Tab-separated table of C-alpha atoms and ligand atoms in Angstrom:
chain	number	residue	atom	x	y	z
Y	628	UNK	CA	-96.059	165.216	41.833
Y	629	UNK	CA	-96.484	168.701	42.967
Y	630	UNK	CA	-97.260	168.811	46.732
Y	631	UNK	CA	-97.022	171.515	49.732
Y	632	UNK	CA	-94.557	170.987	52.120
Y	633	UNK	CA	-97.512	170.003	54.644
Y	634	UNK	CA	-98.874	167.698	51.927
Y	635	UNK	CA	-95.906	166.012	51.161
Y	636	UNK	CA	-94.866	165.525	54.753
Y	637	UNK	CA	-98.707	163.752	55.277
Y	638	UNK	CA	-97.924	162.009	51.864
Y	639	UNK	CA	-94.301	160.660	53.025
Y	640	UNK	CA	-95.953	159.510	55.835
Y	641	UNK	CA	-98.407	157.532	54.423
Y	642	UNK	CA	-95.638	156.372	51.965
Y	643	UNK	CA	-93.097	155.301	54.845
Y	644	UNK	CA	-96.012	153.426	56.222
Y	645	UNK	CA	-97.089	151.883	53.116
Y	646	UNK	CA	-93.918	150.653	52.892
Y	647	UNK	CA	-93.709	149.389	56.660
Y	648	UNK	CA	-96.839	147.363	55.637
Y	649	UNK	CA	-95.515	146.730	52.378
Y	650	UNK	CA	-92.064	145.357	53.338
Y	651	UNK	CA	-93.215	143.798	56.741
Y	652	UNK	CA	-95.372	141.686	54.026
Y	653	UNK	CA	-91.990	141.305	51.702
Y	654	UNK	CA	-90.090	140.122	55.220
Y	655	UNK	CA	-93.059	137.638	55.881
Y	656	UNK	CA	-92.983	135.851	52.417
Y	657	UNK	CA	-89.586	136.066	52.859
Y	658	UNK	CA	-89.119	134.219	56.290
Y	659	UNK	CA	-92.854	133.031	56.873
Y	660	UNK	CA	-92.634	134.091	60.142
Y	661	UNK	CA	-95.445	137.221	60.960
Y	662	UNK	CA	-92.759	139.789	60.030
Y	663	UNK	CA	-93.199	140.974	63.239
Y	664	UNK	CA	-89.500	140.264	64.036
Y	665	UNK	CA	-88.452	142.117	61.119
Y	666	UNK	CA	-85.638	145.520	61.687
Y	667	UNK	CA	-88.231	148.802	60.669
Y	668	UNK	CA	-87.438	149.422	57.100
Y	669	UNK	CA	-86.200	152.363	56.046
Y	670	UNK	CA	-88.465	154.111	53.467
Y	671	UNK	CA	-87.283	155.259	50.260
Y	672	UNK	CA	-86.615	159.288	50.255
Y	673	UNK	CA	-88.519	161.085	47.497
Y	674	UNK	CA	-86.406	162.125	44.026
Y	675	UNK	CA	-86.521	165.581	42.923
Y	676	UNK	CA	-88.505	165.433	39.637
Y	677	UNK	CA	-85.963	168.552	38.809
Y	678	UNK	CA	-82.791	166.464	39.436
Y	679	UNK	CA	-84.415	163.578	36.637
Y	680	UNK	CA	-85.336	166.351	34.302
Y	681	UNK	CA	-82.035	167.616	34.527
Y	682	UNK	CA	-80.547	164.378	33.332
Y	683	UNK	CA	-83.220	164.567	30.716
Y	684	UNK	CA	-81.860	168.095	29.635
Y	685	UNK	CA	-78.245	166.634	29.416
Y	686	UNK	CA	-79.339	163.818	27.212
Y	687	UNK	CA	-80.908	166.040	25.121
Y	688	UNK	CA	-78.142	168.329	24.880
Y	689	UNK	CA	-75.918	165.253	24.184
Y	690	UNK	CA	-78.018	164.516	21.441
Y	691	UNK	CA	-78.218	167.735	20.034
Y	692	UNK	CA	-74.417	168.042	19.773
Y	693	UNK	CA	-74.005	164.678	18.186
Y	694	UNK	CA	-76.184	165.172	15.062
Y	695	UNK	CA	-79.478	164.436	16.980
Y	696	UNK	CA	-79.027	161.011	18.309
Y	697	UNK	CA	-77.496	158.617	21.390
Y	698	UNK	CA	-77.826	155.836	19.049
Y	699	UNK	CA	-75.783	152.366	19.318
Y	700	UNK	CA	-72.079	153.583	18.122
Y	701	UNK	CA	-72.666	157.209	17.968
Y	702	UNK	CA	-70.863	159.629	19.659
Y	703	UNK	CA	-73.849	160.799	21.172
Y	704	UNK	CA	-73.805	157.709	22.918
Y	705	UNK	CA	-70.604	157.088	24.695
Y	706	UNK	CA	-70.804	160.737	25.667
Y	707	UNK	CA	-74.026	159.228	27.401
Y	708	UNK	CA	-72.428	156.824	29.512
Y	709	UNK	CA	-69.737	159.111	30.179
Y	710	UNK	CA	-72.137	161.516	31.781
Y	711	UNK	CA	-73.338	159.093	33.865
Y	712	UNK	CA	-70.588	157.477	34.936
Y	713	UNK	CA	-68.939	160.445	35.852
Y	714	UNK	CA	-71.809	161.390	38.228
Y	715	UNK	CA	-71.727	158.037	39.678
Y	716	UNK	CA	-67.825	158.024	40.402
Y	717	UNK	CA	-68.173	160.980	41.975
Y	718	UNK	CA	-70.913	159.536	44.552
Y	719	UNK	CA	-68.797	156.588	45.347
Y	720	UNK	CA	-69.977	154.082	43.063
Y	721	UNK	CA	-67.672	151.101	41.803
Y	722	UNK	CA	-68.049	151.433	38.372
Y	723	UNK	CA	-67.288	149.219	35.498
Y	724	UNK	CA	-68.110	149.599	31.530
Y	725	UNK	CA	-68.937	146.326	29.683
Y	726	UNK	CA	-67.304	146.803	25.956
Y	727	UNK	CA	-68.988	144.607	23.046
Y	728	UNK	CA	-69.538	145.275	19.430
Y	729	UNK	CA	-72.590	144.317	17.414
Y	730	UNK	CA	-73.245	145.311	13.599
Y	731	UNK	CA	-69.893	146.334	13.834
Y	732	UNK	CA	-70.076	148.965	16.102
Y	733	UNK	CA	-68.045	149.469	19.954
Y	734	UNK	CA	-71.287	149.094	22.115
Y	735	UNK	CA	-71.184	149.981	26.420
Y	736	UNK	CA	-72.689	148.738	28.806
Y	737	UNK	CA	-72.366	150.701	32.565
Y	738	UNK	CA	-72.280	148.878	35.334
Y	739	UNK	CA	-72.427	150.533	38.963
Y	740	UNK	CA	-71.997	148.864	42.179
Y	741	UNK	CA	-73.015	150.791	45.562
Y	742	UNK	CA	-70.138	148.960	48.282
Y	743	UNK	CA	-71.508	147.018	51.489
Y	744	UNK	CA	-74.780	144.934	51.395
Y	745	UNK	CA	-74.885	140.736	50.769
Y	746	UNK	CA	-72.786	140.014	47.918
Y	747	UNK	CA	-74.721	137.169	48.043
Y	748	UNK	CA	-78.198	138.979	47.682
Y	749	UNK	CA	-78.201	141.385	44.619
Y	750	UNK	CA	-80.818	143.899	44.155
Y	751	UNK	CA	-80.734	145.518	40.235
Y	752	UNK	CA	-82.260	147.854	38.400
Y	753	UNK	CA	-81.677	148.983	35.085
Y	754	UNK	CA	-82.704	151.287	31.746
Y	755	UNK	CA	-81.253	150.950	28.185
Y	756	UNK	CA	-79.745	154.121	27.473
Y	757	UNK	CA	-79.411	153.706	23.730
Y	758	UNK	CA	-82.328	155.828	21.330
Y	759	UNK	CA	-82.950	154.957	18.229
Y	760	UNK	CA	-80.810	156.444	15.221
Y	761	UNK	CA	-83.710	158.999	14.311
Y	762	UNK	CA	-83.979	160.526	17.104
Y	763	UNK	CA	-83.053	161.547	21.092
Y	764	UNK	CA	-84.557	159.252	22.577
Y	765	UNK	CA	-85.906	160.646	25.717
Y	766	UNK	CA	-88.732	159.189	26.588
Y	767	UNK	CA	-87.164	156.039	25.166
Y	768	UNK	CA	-85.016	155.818	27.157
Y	769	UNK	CA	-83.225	158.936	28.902
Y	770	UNK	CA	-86.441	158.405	31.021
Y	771	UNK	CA	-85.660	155.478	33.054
Y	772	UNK	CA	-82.102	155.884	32.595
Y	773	UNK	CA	-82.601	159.363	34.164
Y	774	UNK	CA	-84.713	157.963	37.099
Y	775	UNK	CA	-82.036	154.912	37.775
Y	776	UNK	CA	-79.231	157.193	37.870
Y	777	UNK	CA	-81.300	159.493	40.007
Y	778	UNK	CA	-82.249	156.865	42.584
Y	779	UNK	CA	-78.619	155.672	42.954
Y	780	UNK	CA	-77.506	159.594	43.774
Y	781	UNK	CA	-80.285	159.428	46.283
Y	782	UNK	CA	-78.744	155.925	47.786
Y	783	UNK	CA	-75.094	158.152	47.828
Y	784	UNK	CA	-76.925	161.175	49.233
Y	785	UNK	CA	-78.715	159.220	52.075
Y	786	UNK	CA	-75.389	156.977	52.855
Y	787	UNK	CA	-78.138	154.073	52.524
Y	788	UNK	CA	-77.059	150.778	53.402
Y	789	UNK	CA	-79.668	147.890	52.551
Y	790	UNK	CA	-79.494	143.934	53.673
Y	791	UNK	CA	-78.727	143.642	49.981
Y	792	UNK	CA	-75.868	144.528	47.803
Y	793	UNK	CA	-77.484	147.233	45.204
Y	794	UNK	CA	-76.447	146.917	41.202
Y	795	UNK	CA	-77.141	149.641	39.214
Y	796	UNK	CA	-77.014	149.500	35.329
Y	797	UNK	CA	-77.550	151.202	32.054
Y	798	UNK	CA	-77.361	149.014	28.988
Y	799	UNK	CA	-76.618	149.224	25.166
Y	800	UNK	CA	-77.767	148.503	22.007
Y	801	UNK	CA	-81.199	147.406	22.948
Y	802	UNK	CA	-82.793	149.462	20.195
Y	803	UNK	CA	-80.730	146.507	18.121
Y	804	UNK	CA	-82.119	143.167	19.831
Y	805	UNK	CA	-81.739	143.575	23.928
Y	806	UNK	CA	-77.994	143.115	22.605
Y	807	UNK	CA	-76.251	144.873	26.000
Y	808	UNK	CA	-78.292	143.437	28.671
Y	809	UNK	CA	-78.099	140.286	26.634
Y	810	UNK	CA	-74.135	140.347	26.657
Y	811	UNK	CA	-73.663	140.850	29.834
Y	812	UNK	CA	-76.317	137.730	31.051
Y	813	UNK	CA	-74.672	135.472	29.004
Y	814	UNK	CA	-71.251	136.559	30.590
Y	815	UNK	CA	-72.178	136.046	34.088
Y	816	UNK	CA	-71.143	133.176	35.821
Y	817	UNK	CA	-74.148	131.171	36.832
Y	818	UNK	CA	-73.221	131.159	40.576
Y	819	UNK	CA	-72.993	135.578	39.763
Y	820	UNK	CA	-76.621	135.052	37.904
Y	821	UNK	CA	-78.047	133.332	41.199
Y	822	UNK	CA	-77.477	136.300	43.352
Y	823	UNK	CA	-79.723	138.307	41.578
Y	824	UNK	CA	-82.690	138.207	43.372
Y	825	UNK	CA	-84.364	140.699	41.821
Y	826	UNK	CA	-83.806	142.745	38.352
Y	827	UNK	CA	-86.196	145.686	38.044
Y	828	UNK	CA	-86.283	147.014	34.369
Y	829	UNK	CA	-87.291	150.387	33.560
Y	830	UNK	CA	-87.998	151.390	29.952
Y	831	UNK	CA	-90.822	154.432	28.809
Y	832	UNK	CA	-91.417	155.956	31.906
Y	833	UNK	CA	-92.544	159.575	31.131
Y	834	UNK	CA	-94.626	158.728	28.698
Y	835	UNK	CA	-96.541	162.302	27.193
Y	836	UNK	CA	-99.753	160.509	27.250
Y	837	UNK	CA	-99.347	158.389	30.241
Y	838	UNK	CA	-100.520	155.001	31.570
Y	839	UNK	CA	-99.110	153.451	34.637
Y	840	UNK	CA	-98.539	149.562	33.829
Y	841	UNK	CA	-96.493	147.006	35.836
Y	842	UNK	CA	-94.515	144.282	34.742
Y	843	UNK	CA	-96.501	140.949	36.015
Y	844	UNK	CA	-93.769	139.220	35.866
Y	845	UNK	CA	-92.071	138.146	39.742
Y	846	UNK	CA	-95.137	138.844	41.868
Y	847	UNK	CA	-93.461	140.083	45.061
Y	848	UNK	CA	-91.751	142.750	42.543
Y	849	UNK	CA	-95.504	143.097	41.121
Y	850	UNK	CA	-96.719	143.718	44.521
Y	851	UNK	CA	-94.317	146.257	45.617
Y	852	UNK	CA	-94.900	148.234	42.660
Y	853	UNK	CA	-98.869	147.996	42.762
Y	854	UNK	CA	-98.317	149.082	47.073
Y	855	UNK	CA	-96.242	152.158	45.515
Y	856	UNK	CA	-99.358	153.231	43.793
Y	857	UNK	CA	-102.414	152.295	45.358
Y	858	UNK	CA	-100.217	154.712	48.232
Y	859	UNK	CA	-100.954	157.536	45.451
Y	860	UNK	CA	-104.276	156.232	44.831
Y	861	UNK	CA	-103.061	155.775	40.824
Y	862	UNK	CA	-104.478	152.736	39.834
Y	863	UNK	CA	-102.144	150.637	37.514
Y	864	UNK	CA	-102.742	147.821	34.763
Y	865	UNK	CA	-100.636	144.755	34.092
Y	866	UNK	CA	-97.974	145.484	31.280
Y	867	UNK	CA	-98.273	142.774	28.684
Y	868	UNK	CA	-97.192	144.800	25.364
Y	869	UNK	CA	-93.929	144.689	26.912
Y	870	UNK	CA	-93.094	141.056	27.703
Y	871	UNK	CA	-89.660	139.828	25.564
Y	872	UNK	CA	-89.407	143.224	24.356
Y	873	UNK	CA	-87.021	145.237	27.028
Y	874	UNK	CA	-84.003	143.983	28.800
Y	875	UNK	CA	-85.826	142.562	31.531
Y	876	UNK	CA	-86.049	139.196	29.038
Y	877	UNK	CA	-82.640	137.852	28.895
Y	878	UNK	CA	-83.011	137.933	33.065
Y	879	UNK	CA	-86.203	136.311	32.818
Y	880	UNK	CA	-84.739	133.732	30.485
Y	881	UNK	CA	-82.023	133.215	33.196
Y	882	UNK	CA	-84.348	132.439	35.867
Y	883	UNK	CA	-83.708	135.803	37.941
Y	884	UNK	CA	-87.267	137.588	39.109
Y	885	UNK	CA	-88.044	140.553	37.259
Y	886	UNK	CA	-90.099	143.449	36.988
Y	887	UNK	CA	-90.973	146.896	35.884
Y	888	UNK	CA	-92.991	150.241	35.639
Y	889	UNK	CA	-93.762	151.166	31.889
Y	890	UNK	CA	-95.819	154.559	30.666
Y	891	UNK	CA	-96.539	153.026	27.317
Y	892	UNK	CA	-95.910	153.075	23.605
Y	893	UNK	CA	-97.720	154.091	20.221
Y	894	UNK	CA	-101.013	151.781	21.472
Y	895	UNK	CA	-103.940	154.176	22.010
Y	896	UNK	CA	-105.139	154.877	25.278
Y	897	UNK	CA	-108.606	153.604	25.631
Y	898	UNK	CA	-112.182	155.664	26.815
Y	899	UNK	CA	-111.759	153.526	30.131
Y	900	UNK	CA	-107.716	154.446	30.766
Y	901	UNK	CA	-108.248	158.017	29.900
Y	902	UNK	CA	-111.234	157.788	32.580
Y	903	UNK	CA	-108.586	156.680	35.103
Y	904	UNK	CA	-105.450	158.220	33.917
Y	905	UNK	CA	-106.480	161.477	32.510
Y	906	UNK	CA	-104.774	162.069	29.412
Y	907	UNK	CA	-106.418	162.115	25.808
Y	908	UNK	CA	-108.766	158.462	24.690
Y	909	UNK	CA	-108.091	157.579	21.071
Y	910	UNK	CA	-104.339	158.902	20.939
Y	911	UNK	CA	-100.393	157.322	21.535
Y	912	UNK	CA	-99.429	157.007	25.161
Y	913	UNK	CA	-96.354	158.209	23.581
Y	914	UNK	CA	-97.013	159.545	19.494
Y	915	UNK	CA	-92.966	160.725	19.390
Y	916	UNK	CA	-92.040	156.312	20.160
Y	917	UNK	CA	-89.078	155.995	18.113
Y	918	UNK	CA	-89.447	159.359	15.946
Y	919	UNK	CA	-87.181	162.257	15.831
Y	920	UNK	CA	-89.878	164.376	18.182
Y	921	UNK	CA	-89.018	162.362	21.373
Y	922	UNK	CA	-87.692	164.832	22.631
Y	923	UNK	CA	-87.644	166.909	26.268
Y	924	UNK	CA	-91.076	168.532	24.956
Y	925	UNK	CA	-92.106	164.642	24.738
Y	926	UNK	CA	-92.456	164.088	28.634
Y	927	UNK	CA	-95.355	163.851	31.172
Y	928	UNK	CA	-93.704	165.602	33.809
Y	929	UNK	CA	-96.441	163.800	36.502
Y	930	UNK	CA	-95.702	160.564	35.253
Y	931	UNK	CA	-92.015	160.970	35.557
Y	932	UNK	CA	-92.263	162.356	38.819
Y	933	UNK	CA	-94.431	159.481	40.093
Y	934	UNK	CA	-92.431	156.542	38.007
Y	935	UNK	CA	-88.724	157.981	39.683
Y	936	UNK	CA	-90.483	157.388	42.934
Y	937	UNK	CA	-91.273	154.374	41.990
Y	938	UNK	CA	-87.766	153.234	41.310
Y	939	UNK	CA	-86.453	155.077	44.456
Y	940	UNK	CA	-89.468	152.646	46.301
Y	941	UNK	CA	-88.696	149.693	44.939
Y	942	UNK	CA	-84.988	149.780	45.547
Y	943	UNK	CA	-85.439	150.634	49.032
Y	944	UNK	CA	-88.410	147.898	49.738
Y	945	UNK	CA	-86.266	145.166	47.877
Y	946	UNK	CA	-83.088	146.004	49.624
Y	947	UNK	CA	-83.510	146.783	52.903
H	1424	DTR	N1	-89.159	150.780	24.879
H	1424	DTR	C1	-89.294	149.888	23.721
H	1424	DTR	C2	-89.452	148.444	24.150
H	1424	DTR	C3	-90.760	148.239	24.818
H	1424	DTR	C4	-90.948	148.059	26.144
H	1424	DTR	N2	-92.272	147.913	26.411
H	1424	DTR	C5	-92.947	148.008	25.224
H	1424	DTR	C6	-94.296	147.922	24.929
H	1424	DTR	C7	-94.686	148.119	23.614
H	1424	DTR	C8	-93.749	148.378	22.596
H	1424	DTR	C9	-92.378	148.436	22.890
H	1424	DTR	C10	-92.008	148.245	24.202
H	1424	DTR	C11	-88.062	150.012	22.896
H	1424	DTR	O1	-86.985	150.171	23.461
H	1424	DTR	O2	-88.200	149.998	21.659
H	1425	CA	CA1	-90.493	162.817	43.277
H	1426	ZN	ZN1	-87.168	151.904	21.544
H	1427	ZN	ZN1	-87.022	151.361	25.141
């Protein structure tokens, strides 16, 4: 979202109060008390829409040197991972990456810890950062792989250190079945699987055509996304096209609360959304889903500004 500096300051304010309300609300469901006990929260900073395109450049140039692809057991991507693990290691993250192989390929998962918080209290979020074979896959899924990695360079950046331990991850091969995120579920002890509180998925989030839909899954997750909005007066719609389909499920299926931001697929945005959202009524939220055109040209650059803050809000109201 382009705003002045004046604007922006007025918007963060309203924001950072938002999220007082927001999270005072989190802290009462949390301890049924009126919250007012609660430490002030601190409110999530706002992440430069040019550092996430950036990313999205680098996954496109990634792609373009690896025969147009970051596809499950292509070069294209483990070069993928290695960009973003190299970014991460560099901001002090504890980084581990999950090997497995499906249809007899080496798949990676990453997996990036930010130190200090409750071990006992884990607060993830994570993107797939396979694409499909045919293409680059960047609004599926450099997108919210782009605006994860972005928000934990903005938890380095701002030394931020939640109530919560933070859990950062990008998974693979879930262009072949949720296969990644899947893997590493089923490898967690269950006494590791109960400390996730919360697992915030993030899959389509730049969508060229945009709608703003939220997972309805946990409601406290629901709510802090639908506070994040309503604070930019964008009004959102439960996402249902997405339930099973993303690597939120195997979490579900665990029992850990999950949720989500999603700018939609090759559904058509309705009269009534493109009243709402803007956008053109009649066409693909996203007409490049899983074709070779998804591409850098294939983002809404005010959707992925407002979706990265998202992210960056939820982490922080979760966490802190
Ligand atoms: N991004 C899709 C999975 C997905 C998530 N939400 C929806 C809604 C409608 C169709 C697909 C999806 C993928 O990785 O293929
Ligand atoms: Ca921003
Ligand atoms: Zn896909
Ligand atoms: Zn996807």
């Amino acid at each position: 979202m382009r705003l002045s500096v004046t604007g922006r300051s007025a918007a963060a304010a309203v924001i950072a109060a938002a999220a007082l309300l927001t999270t005072s609300a989190i802290s009462t469901a949390a301890t049924g008390s009126t919250g007012t006990s609660a430490p002030p929260r601190a409110a999530a900073p706002d992440i430069p829409v040019a550092n996430v395109k950036a990313h999205l450049s680098q996954f496109q140039s990634i792609a373009s040197a690896n025969g147009g692809t970051r596809s499950h057991g292509s070069a294209g991507y483990k070069a993928s991972i290695d960009y973003i693990k190299g970014k991460l290691d560099a901001a002090g993250f504890t980084t581990t990456v999950q090997q497995f192989t499906t249809s007899g390929r080496v798949g990676y998962n990453l997996i990036a810890d930010w130190p200090g918080g409750d071990a006992n209290q884990i607060v993830m979020a994570g993107s797939h950062l396979d694409s499909v074979s045919r293409g680059a896959g960047i609004n599926d899924n450099a997108s919210g792989s782009a605006a994860v990695l972005e928000t934990a360079l903005a938890v380095s950046r701002e030394q931020y250190k939640p109530t919560k331990h933070l859990r950062f991850a990008w998974w693979g091969a879930e262009e072949l079945g949720l296969i990644g995120s899947s893997n590493y579920v089923r490898g967690l002890p269950a006494a590791e699987r109960t400390k996730i509180k919360s697992y915030l998925n993030f899959d389509m989030i730049g969508s060229p055509n945009p709608g703003y839909f939220v997972y309805d899954d946990d409601p406290t997750i629901e709510r802090t996304f639908k506070a994040y909005y309503s604070g930019l007066n964008v009004s959102t719609e439960p996402d249902r096209e997405g339930d099973g389909r993303s690597d939120h499920a195997p979490f579900k299926n665990a029992g850990v609360p999950v949720g989500g931001i999603f700018s939609g697929a090759s559904t058509a945005k309705s009269s009534a959304q493109a009243q709402k959202w803007g956008g053109t009524a009649g066409q693909a939220f996203d007409r490049c889903y899983h074709a070779s055109c998804d591409t850098t040209a294939n983002i809404n650059n005010t959707a992925i500004d407002r979706n990265s803050d998202a992210v960056a809000y939820a982490v922080w109201g979760l966490s802190s």
